[in-house]
Amino acid sequence: MKGLLLRDLYNLKLYSRQYLIVLVCFCVFGIGMDMPSYMMWMSLVVGINLSFAAFNMDEAGGYAYLLSCPLDRKSLILEKYLTVILNAVMILAYSAIGEVLNHLVKGTGTESWLASIFAVQGIYFFVMSVLVPVAYRYGVEKTRIVMLIIILAPVVIILVSVKILEADAFIRISGVSDSFFAMLPYLFFAVCLVIFGCSYLISFKIFQKMEF
């Protein structure tokens, strides 16, 4: 398990320079435009891509070769989900650093930062909960299409919703209390964690049935 995790981290290190440059650019742009939340949401995209890159390497190297080593299928699946969790920590750390830098430079910050980061983490775990089983079942190339759809669909829905309905108006129409509305990011995160756990079980069952 430890060897698999170190192997993935070493392979992802090959991408570290280019992603570091991208994150620095996001940070500069976010601070320059006084948009700290921009850094948070862009780190989500980077985190998804980094987690997905690990599957490219496994598929290119061949699962048969991996399983010829002294490890079982359960350990292989579990290690991938641990890699996803480590990238979630990276998203959290980058968002926190970006928030602090923006506060130091601009003297401003993101309103309800904690709620926002819970929402971002929830989206990340939900997206990866879908992508990991799909990658094992249909392969990396087809999963890329699913990844693009998952990333773009919420963006389109949010943009359309903002144009049609203001948040305050939505609360009044739906009858949802302000306190419940404020709790939604945390509830969403909790639900996504449950989905993430179910995703692990689904991936394990899919990988168990695969023949190489």
PDB file of N, CA and C in Angstrom, residues 122-200:
ATOM      1  N   GLY A 122     -16.922  19.156  -1.431  1.00  0.00           N
ATOM      2  CA  GLY A 122     -18.036  18.265  -1.739  1.00  0.00           C
ATOM      3  C   GLY A 122     -18.132  17.975  -3.224  1.00  0.00           C
ATOM      4  N   ILE A 123     -17.998  19.024  -4.028  1.00  0.00           N
ATOM      5  CA  ILE A 123     -18.031  18.852  -5.488  1.00  0.00           C
ATOM      6  C   ILE A 123     -16.884  17.957  -5.943  1.00  0.00           C
ATOM      7  N   TYR A 124     -15.702  18.184  -5.379  1.00  0.00           N
ATOM      8  CA  TYR A 124     -14.529  17.385  -5.735  1.00  0.00           C
ATOM      9  C   TYR A 124     -14.769  15.897  -5.445  1.00  0.00           C
ATOM     10  N   PHE A 125     -15.234  15.590  -4.243  1.00  0.00           N
ATOM     11  CA  PHE A 125     -15.469  14.191  -3.895  1.00  0.00           C
ATOM     12  C   PHE A 125     -16.590  13.579  -4.732  1.00  0.00           C
ATOM     13  N   PHE A 126     -17.597  14.383  -5.055  1.00  0.00           N
ATOM     14  CA  PHE A 126     -18.684  13.866  -5.894  1.00  0.00           C
ATOM     15  C   PHE A 126     -18.189  13.541  -7.297  1.00  0.00           C
ATOM     16  N   VAL A 127     -17.422  14.463  -7.880  1.00  0.00           N
ATOM     17  CA  VAL A 127     -16.897  14.240  -9.231  1.00  0.00           C
ATOM     18  C   VAL A 127     -16.000  13.006  -9.267  1.00  0.00           C
ATOM     19  N   MET A 128     -15.100  12.890  -8.295  1.00  0.00           N
ATOM     20  CA  MET A 128     -14.198  11.741  -8.265  1.00  0.00           C
ATOM     21  C   MET A 128     -14.962  10.444  -7.964  1.00  0.00           C
ATOM     22  N   SER A 129     -16.054  10.538  -7.216  1.00  0.00           N
ATOM     23  CA  SER A 129     -16.873   9.356  -6.941  1.00  0.00           C
ATOM     24  C   SER A 129     -17.470   8.783  -8.223  1.00  0.00           C
ATOM     25  N   VAL A 130     -17.721   9.651  -9.184  1.00  0.00           N
ATOM     26  CA  VAL A 130     -18.254   9.211 -10.475  1.00  0.00           C
ATOM     27  C   VAL A 130     -17.121   8.752 -11.393  1.00  0.00           C
ATOM     28  N   LEU A 131     -16.039   9.517 -11.434  1.00  0.00           N
ATOM     29  CA  LEU A 131     -14.972   9.254 -12.394  1.00  0.00           C
ATOM     30  C   LEU A 131     -14.203   7.969 -12.125  1.00  0.00           C
ATOM     31  N   VAL A 132     -13.948   7.659 -10.861  1.00  0.00           N
ATOM     32  CA  VAL A 132     -13.121   6.484 -10.545  1.00  0.00           C
ATOM     33  C   VAL A 132     -13.780   5.184 -11.012  1.00  0.00           C
ATOM     34  N   PRO A 133     -15.044   4.913 -10.662  1.00  0.00           N
ATOM     35  CA  PRO A 133     -15.659   3.681 -11.174  1.00  0.00           C
ATOM     36  C   PRO A 133     -15.769   3.659 -12.701  1.00  0.00           C
ATOM     37  N   VAL A 134     -16.065   4.822 -13.294  1.00  0.00           N
ATOM     38  CA  VAL A 134     -16.175   4.883 -14.751  1.00  0.00           C
ATOM     39  C   VAL A 134     -14.827   4.581 -15.408  1.00  0.00           C
ATOM     40  N   ALA A 135     -13.739   5.074 -14.812  1.00  0.00           N
ATOM     41  CA  ALA A 135     -12.401   4.824 -15.353  1.00  0.00           C
ATOM     42  C   ALA A 135     -12.065   3.338 -15.324  1.00  0.00           C
ATOM     43  N   TYR A 136     -12.437   2.658 -14.268  1.00  0.00           N
ATOM     44  CA  TYR A 136     -12.181   1.217 -14.181  1.00  0.00           C
ATOM     45  C   TYR A 136     -13.085   0.420 -15.122  1.00  0.00           C
ATOM     46  N   ARG A 137     -14.294   0.910 -15.320  1.00  0.00           N
ATOM     47  CA  ARG A 137     -15.254   0.157 -16.142  1.00  0.00           C
ATOM     48  C   ARG A 137     -15.061   0.402 -17.638  1.00  0.00           C
ATOM     49  N   TYR A 138     -14.832   1.657 -18.027  1.00  0.00           N
ATOM     50  CA  TYR A 138     -14.806   1.986 -19.452  1.00  0.00           C
ATOM     51  C   TYR A 138     -13.448   2.475 -19.955  1.00  0.00           C
ATOM     52  N   GLY A 139     -12.501   2.694 -19.071  1.00  0.00           N
ATOM     53  CA  GLY A 139     -11.191   3.157 -19.506  1.00  0.00           C
ATOM     54  C   GLY A 139     -11.051   4.667 -19.405  1.00  0.00           C
ATOM     55  N   VAL A 140      -9.806   5.120 -19.507  1.00  0.00           N
ATOM     56  CA  VAL A 140      -9.486   6.531 -19.286  1.00  0.00           C
ATOM     57  C   VAL A 140     -10.054   7.439 -20.361  1.00  0.00           C
ATOM     58  N   GLU A 141      -9.950   7.024 -21.628  1.00  0.00           N
ATOM     59  CA  GLU A 141     -10.358   7.903 -22.724  1.00  0.00           C
ATOM     60  C   GLU A 141     -11.839   8.258 -22.661  1.00  0.00           C
ATOM     61  N   LYS A 142     -12.693   7.274 -22.413  1.00  0.00           N
ATOM     62  CA  LYS A 142     -14.131   7.549 -22.314  1.00  0.00           C
ATOM     63  C   LYS A 142     -14.445   8.359 -21.057  1.00  0.00           C
ATOM     64  N   THR A 143     -13.649   8.158 -20.019  1.00  0.00           N
ATOM     65  CA  THR A 143     -13.880   8.886 -18.773  1.00  0.00           C
ATOM     66  C   THR A 143     -13.587  10.372 -18.950  1.00  0.00           C
ATOM     67  N   ARG A 144     -12.687  10.714 -19.859  1.00  0.00           N
ATOM     68  CA  ARG A 144     -12.395  12.135 -20.122  1.00  0.00           C
ATOM     69  C   ARG A 144     -13.652  12.875 -20.551  1.00  0.00           C
ATOM     70  N   ILE A 145     -14.455  12.233 -21.394  1.00  0.00           N
ATOM     71  CA  ILE A 145     -15.698  12.851 -21.864  1.00  0.00           C
ATOM     72  C   ILE A 145     -16.650  13.061 -20.693  1.00  0.00           C
ATOM     73  N   VAL A 146     -16.762  12.038 -19.843  1.00  0.00           N
ATOM     74  CA  VAL A 146     -17.622  12.149 -18.663  1.00  0.00           C
ATOM     75  C   VAL A 146     -17.137  13.274 -17.760  1.00  0.00           C
ATOM     76  N   MET A 147     -15.807  13.392 -17.603  1.00  0.00           N
ATOM     77  CA  MET A 147     -15.232  14.434 -16.757  1.00  0.00           C
ATOM     78  C   MET A 147     -15.595  15.823 -17.272  1.00  0.00           C
ATOM     79  N   LEU A 148     -15.506  16.030 -18.573  1.00  0.00           N
ATOM     80  CA  LEU A 148     -15.841  17.332 -19.156  1.00  0.00           C
ATOM     81  C   LEU A 148     -17.316  17.663 -18.935  1.00  0.00           C
ATOM     82  N   ILE A 149     -18.176  16.658 -19.107  1.00  0.00           N
ATOM     83  CA  ILE A 149     -19.616  16.876 -18.912  1.00  0.00           C
ATOM     84  C   ILE A 149     -19.907  17.244 -17.460  1.00  0.00           C
ATOM     85  N   ILE A 150     -19.281  16.516 -16.522  1.00  0.00           N
ATOM     86  CA  ILE A 150     -19.516  16.764 -15.101  1.00  0.00           C
ATOM     87  C   ILE A 150     -19.033  18.147 -14.693  1.00  0.00           C
ATOM     88  N   ILE A 151     -17.877  18.573 -15.245  1.00  0.00           N
ATOM     89  CA  ILE A 151     -17.323  19.881 -14.890  1.00  0.00           C
ATOM     90  C   ILE A 151     -18.138  21.013 -15.490  1.00  0.00           C
ATOM     91  N   LEU A 152     -18.557  20.861 -16.752  1.00  0.00           N
ATOM     92  CA  LEU A 152     -19.246  21.944 -17.453  1.00  0.00           C
ATOM     93  C   LEU A 152     -20.717  22.069 -17.061  1.00  0.00           C
ATOM     94  N   ALA A 153     -21.374  20.945 -16.772  1.00  0.00           N
ATOM     95  CA  ALA A 153     -22.810  20.978 -16.478  1.00  0.00           C
ATOM     96  C   ALA A 153     -23.155  21.877 -15.291  1.00  0.00           C
ATOM     97  N   PRO A 154     -22.471  21.731 -14.128  1.00  0.00           N
ATOM     98  CA  PRO A 154     -22.809  22.617 -13.004  1.00  0.00           C
ATOM     99  C   PRO A 154     -22.558  24.087 -13.302  1.00  0.00           C
ATOM    100  N   VAL A 155     -21.496  24.373 -14.082  1.00  0.00           N
ATOM    101  CA  VAL A 155     -21.187  25.756 -14.424  1.00  0.00           C
ATOM    102  C   VAL A 155     -22.333  26.381 -15.208  1.00  0.00           C
ATOM    103  N   VAL A 156     -22.837  25.642 -16.198  1.00  0.00           N
ATOM    104  CA  VAL A 156     -23.941  26.135 -17.017  1.00  0.00           C
ATOM    105  C   VAL A 156     -25.188  26.318 -16.165  1.00  0.00           C
ATOM    106  N   ILE A 157     -25.475  25.336 -15.312  1.00  0.00           N
ATOM    107  CA  ILE A 157     -26.671  25.406 -14.468  1.00  0.00           C
ATOM    108  C   ILE A 157     -26.614  26.602 -13.518  1.00  0.00           C
ATOM    109  N   ILE A 158     -25.436  26.821 -12.916  1.00  0.00           N
ATOM    110  CA  ILE A 158     -25.273  27.929 -11.970  1.00  0.00           C
ATOM    111  C   ILE A 158     -25.424  29.272 -12.688  1.00  0.00           C
ATOM    112  N   LEU A 159     -24.787  29.415 -13.841  1.00  0.00           N
ATOM    113  CA  LEU A 159     -24.873  30.671 -14.587  1.00  0.00           C
ATOM    114  C   LEU A 159     -26.307  30.984 -14.993  1.00  0.00           C
ATOM    115  N   VAL A 160     -27.030  29.969 -15.453  1.00  0.00           N
ATOM    116  CA  VAL A 160     -28.428  30.170 -15.844  1.00  0.00           C
ATOM    117  C   VAL A 160     -29.277  30.511 -14.627  1.00  0.00           C
ATOM    118  N   SER A 161     -29.035  29.803 -13.517  1.00  0.00           N
ATOM    119  CA  SER A 161     -29.822  30.031 -12.306  1.00  0.00           C
ATOM    120  C   SER A 161     -29.625  31.435 -11.760  1.00  0.00           C
ATOM    121  N   VAL A 162     -28.381  31.925 -11.796  1.00  0.00           N
ATOM    122  CA  VAL A 162     -28.089  33.271 -11.293  1.00  0.00           C
ATOM    123  C   VAL A 162     -28.815  34.319 -12.117  1.00  0.00           C
ATOM    124  N   LYS A 163     -28.894  34.089 -13.420  1.00  0.00           N
ATOM    125  CA  LYS A 163     -29.581  35.042 -14.283  1.00  0.00           C
ATOM    126  C   LYS A 163     -31.090  35.041 -14.040  1.00  0.00           C
ATOM    127  N   ILE A 164     -31.617  33.870 -13.770  1.00  0.00           N
ATOM    128  CA  ILE A 164     -33.068  33.750 -13.630  1.00  0.00           C
ATOM    129  C   ILE A 164     -33.560  34.135 -12.241  1.00  0.00           C
ATOM    130  N   LEU A 165     -32.789  33.724 -11.227  1.00  0.00           N
ATOM    131  CA  LEU A 165     -33.291  33.828  -9.855  1.00  0.00           C
ATOM    132  C   LEU A 165     -32.191  34.267  -8.913  1.00  0.00           C
ATOM    133  N   GLU A 166     -32.436  35.327  -8.162  1.00  0.00           N
ATOM    134  CA  GLU A 166     -31.499  35.763  -7.128  1.00  0.00           C
ATOM    135  C   GLU A 166     -31.620  34.859  -5.916  1.00  0.00           C
ATOM    136  N   ALA A 167     -30.562  34.769  -5.136  1.00  0.00           N
ATOM    137  CA  ALA A 167     -30.541  33.866  -3.980  1.00  0.00           C
ATOM    138  C   ALA A 167     -31.635  34.223  -2.972  1.00  0.00           C
ATOM    139  N   ASP A 168     -31.796  35.527  -2.680  1.00  0.00           N
ATOM    140  CA  ASP A 168     -32.802  35.951  -1.715  1.00  0.00           C
ATOM    141  C   ASP A 168     -34.210  35.598  -2.185  1.00  0.00           C
ATOM    142  N   ALA A 169     -34.426  35.783  -3.487  1.00  0.00           N
ATOM    143  CA  ALA A 169     -35.741  35.470  -4.045  1.00  0.00           C
ATOM    144  C   ALA A 169     -35.996  33.967  -3.966  1.00  0.00           C
ATOM    145  N   PHE A 170     -34.958  33.184  -4.207  1.00  0.00           N
ATOM    146  CA  PHE A 170     -35.093  31.723  -4.124  1.00  0.00           C
ATOM    147  C   PHE A 170     -35.488  31.291  -2.707  1.00  0.00           C
ATOM    148  N   ILE A 171     -34.857  31.904  -1.709  1.00  0.00           N
ATOM    149  CA  ILE A 171     -35.162  31.557  -0.318  1.00  0.00           C
ATOM    150  C   ILE A 171     -36.613  31.895   0.004  1.00  0.00           C
ATOM    151  N   ARG A 172     -37.082  33.066  -0.464  1.00  0.00           N
ATOM    152  CA  ARG A 172     -38.458  33.471  -0.170  1.00  0.00           C
ATOM    153  C   ARG A 172     -39.465  32.550  -0.846  1.00  0.00           C
ATOM    154  N   ILE A 173     -39.178  32.220  -2.129  1.00  0.00           N
ATOM    155  CA  ILE A 173     -40.121  31.397  -2.884  1.00  0.00           C
ATOM    156  C   ILE A 173     -40.180  29.981  -2.326  1.00  0.00           C
ATOM    157  N   SER A 174     -39.013  29.421  -2.017  1.00  0.00           N
ATOM    158  CA  SER A 174     -38.957  28.036  -1.563  1.00  0.00           C
ATOM    159  C   SER A 174     -39.373  27.880  -0.102  1.00  0.00           C
ATOM    160  N   GLY A 175     -39.359  28.968   0.642  1.00  0.00           N
ATOM    161  CA  GLY A 175     -39.730  28.899   2.045  1.00  0.00           C
ATOM    162  C   GLY A 175     -38.636  28.334   2.923  1.00  0.00           C
ATOM    163  N   VAL A 176     -37.434  28.215   2.389  1.00  0.00           N
ATOM    164  CA  VAL A 176     -36.310  27.678   3.159  1.00  0.00           C
ATOM    165  C   VAL A 176     -35.773  28.774   4.073  1.00  0.00           C
ATOM    166  N   SER A 177     -35.519  28.434   5.332  1.00  0.00           N
ATOM    167  CA  SER A 177     -35.007  29.415   6.280  1.00  0.00           C
ATOM    168  C   SER A 177     -33.547  29.748   5.978  1.00  0.00           C
ATOM    169  N   ASP A 178     -33.127  30.922   6.428  1.00  0.00           N
ATOM    170  CA  ASP A 178     -31.745  31.343   6.201  1.00  0.00           C
ATOM    171  C   ASP A 178     -30.759  30.387   6.860  1.00  0.00           C
ATOM    172  N   SER A 179     -31.089  29.897   8.044  1.00  0.00           N
ATOM    173  CA  SER A 179     -30.172  29.008   8.764  1.00  0.00           C
ATOM    174  C   SER A 179     -29.999  27.692   8.029  1.00  0.00           C
ATOM    175  N   PHE A 180     -31.096  27.168   7.468  1.00  0.00           N
ATOM    176  CA  PHE A 180     -30.991  25.917   6.705  1.00  0.00           C
ATOM    177  C   PHE A 180     -30.185  26.133   5.427  1.00  0.00           C
ATOM    178  N   PHE A 181     -30.427  27.261   4.771  1.00  0.00           N
ATOM    179  CA  PHE A 181     -29.695  27.580   3.548  1.00  0.00           C
ATOM    180  C   PHE A 181     -28.193  27.693   3.838  1.00  0.00           C
ATOM    181  N   ALA A 182     -27.844  28.252   5.005  1.00  0.00           N
ATOM    182  CA  ALA A 182     -26.436  28.384   5.380  1.00  0.00           C
ATOM    183  C   ALA A 182     -25.800  27.030   5.681  1.00  0.00           C
ATOM    184  N   MET A 183     -26.618  26.048   6.074  1.00  0.00           N
ATOM    185  CA  MET A 183     -26.110  24.713   6.389  1.00  0.00           C
ATOM    186  C   MET A 183     -25.952  23.825   5.158  1.00  0.00           C
ATOM    187  N   LEU A 184     -26.500  24.232   4.024  1.00  0.00           N
ATOM    188  CA  LEU A 184     -26.486  23.391   2.825  1.00  0.00           C
ATOM    189  C   LEU A 184     -25.083  22.950   2.390  1.00  0.00           C
ATOM    190  N   PRO A 185     -24.065  23.846   2.381  1.00  0.00           N
ATOM    191  CA  PRO A 185     -22.723  23.381   1.977  1.00  0.00           C
ATOM    192  C   PRO A 185     -22.195  22.247   2.848  1.00  0.00           C
ATOM    193  N   TYR A 186     -22.462  22.312   4.138  1.00  0.00           N
ATOM    194  CA  TYR A 186     -21.974  21.273   5.051  1.00  0.00           C
ATOM    195  C   TYR A 186     -22.751  19.964   4.868  1.00  0.00           C
ATOM    196  N   LEU A 187     -24.055  20.078   4.647  1.00  0.00           N
ATOM    197  CA  LEU A 187     -24.858  18.883   4.380  1.00  0.00           C
ATOM    198  C   LEU A 187     -24.456  18.255   3.052  1.00  0.00           C
ATOM    199  N   PHE A 188     -24.198  19.107   2.067  1.00  0.00           N
ATOM    200  CA  PHE A 188     -23.769  18.629   0.755  1.00  0.00           C
ATOM    201  C   PHE A 188     -22.443  17.876   0.859  1.00  0.00           C
ATOM    202  N   PHE A 189     -21.522  18.421   1.644  1.00  0.00           N
ATOM    203  CA  PHE A 189     -20.224  17.772   1.843  1.00  0.00           C
ATOM    204  C   PHE A 189     -20.394  16.404   2.501  1.00  0.00           C
ATOM    205  N   ALA A 190     -21.258  16.326   3.515  1.00  0.00           N
ATOM    206  CA  ALA A 190     -21.487  15.054   4.213  1.00  0.00           C
ATOM    207  C   ALA A 190     -22.083  14.010   3.273  1.00  0.00           C
ATOM    208  N   VAL A 191     -23.042  14.432   2.452  1.00  0.00           N
ATOM    209  CA  VAL A 191     -23.657  13.504   1.490  1.00  0.00           C
ATOM    210  C   VAL A 191     -22.624  13.011   0.479  1.00  0.00           C
ATOM    211  N   CYS A 192     -21.770  13.923   0.022  1.00  0.00           N
ATOM    212  CA  CYS A 192     -20.743  13.555  -0.972  1.00  0.00           C
ATOM    213  C   CYS A 192     -19.728  12.589  -0.384  1.00  0.00           C
ATOM    214  N   LEU A 193     -19.434  12.701   0.895  1.00  0.00           N
ATOM    215  CA  LEU A 193     -18.530  11.744   1.544  1.00  0.00           C
ATOM    216  C   LEU A 193     -19.148  10.342   1.565  1.00  0.00           C
ATOM    217  N   VAL A 194     -20.457  10.274   1.815  1.00  0.00           N
ATOM    218  CA  VAL A 194     -21.147   8.986   1.789  1.00  0.00           C
ATOM    219  C   VAL A 194     -21.101   8.398   0.374  1.00  0.00           C
ATOM    220  N   ILE A 195     -21.336   9.251  -0.618  1.00  0.00           N
ATOM    221  CA  ILE A 195     -21.273   8.814  -2.018  1.00  0.00           C
ATOM    222  C   ILE A 195     -19.861   8.331  -2.360  1.00  0.00           C
ATOM    223  N   PHE A 196     -18.861   9.017  -1.823  1.00  0.00           N
ATOM    224  CA  PHE A 196     -17.459   8.641  -2.050  1.00  0.00           C
ATOM    225  C   PHE A 196     -17.182   7.241  -1.493  1.00  0.00           C
ATOM    226  N   GLY A 197     -17.716   6.955  -0.310  1.00  0.00           N
ATOM    227  CA  GLY A 197     -17.563   5.624   0.269  1.00  0.00           C
ATOM    228  C   GLY A 197     -18.237   4.554  -0.576  1.00  0.00           C
ATOM    229  N   CYS A 198     -19.440   4.853  -1.067  1.00  0.00           N
ATOM    230  CA  CYS A 198     -20.153   3.916  -1.948  1.00  0.00           C
ATOM    231  C   CYS A 198     -19.388   3.712  -3.249  1.00  0.00           C
ATOM    232  N   SER A 199     -18.769   4.778  -3.741  1.00  0.00           N
ATOM    233  CA  SER A 199     -17.983   4.699  -4.971  1.00  0.00           C
ATOM    234  C   SER A 199     -16.829   3.720  -4.824  1.00  0.00           C
ATOM    235  N   TYR A 200     -16.207   3.723  -3.635  1.00  0.00           N
ATOM    236  CA  TYR A 200     -15.107   2.782  -3.376  1.00  0.00           C
ATOM    237  C   TYR A 200     -15.590   1.339  -3.499  1.00  0.00           C
TER     238      TYR A 200
END
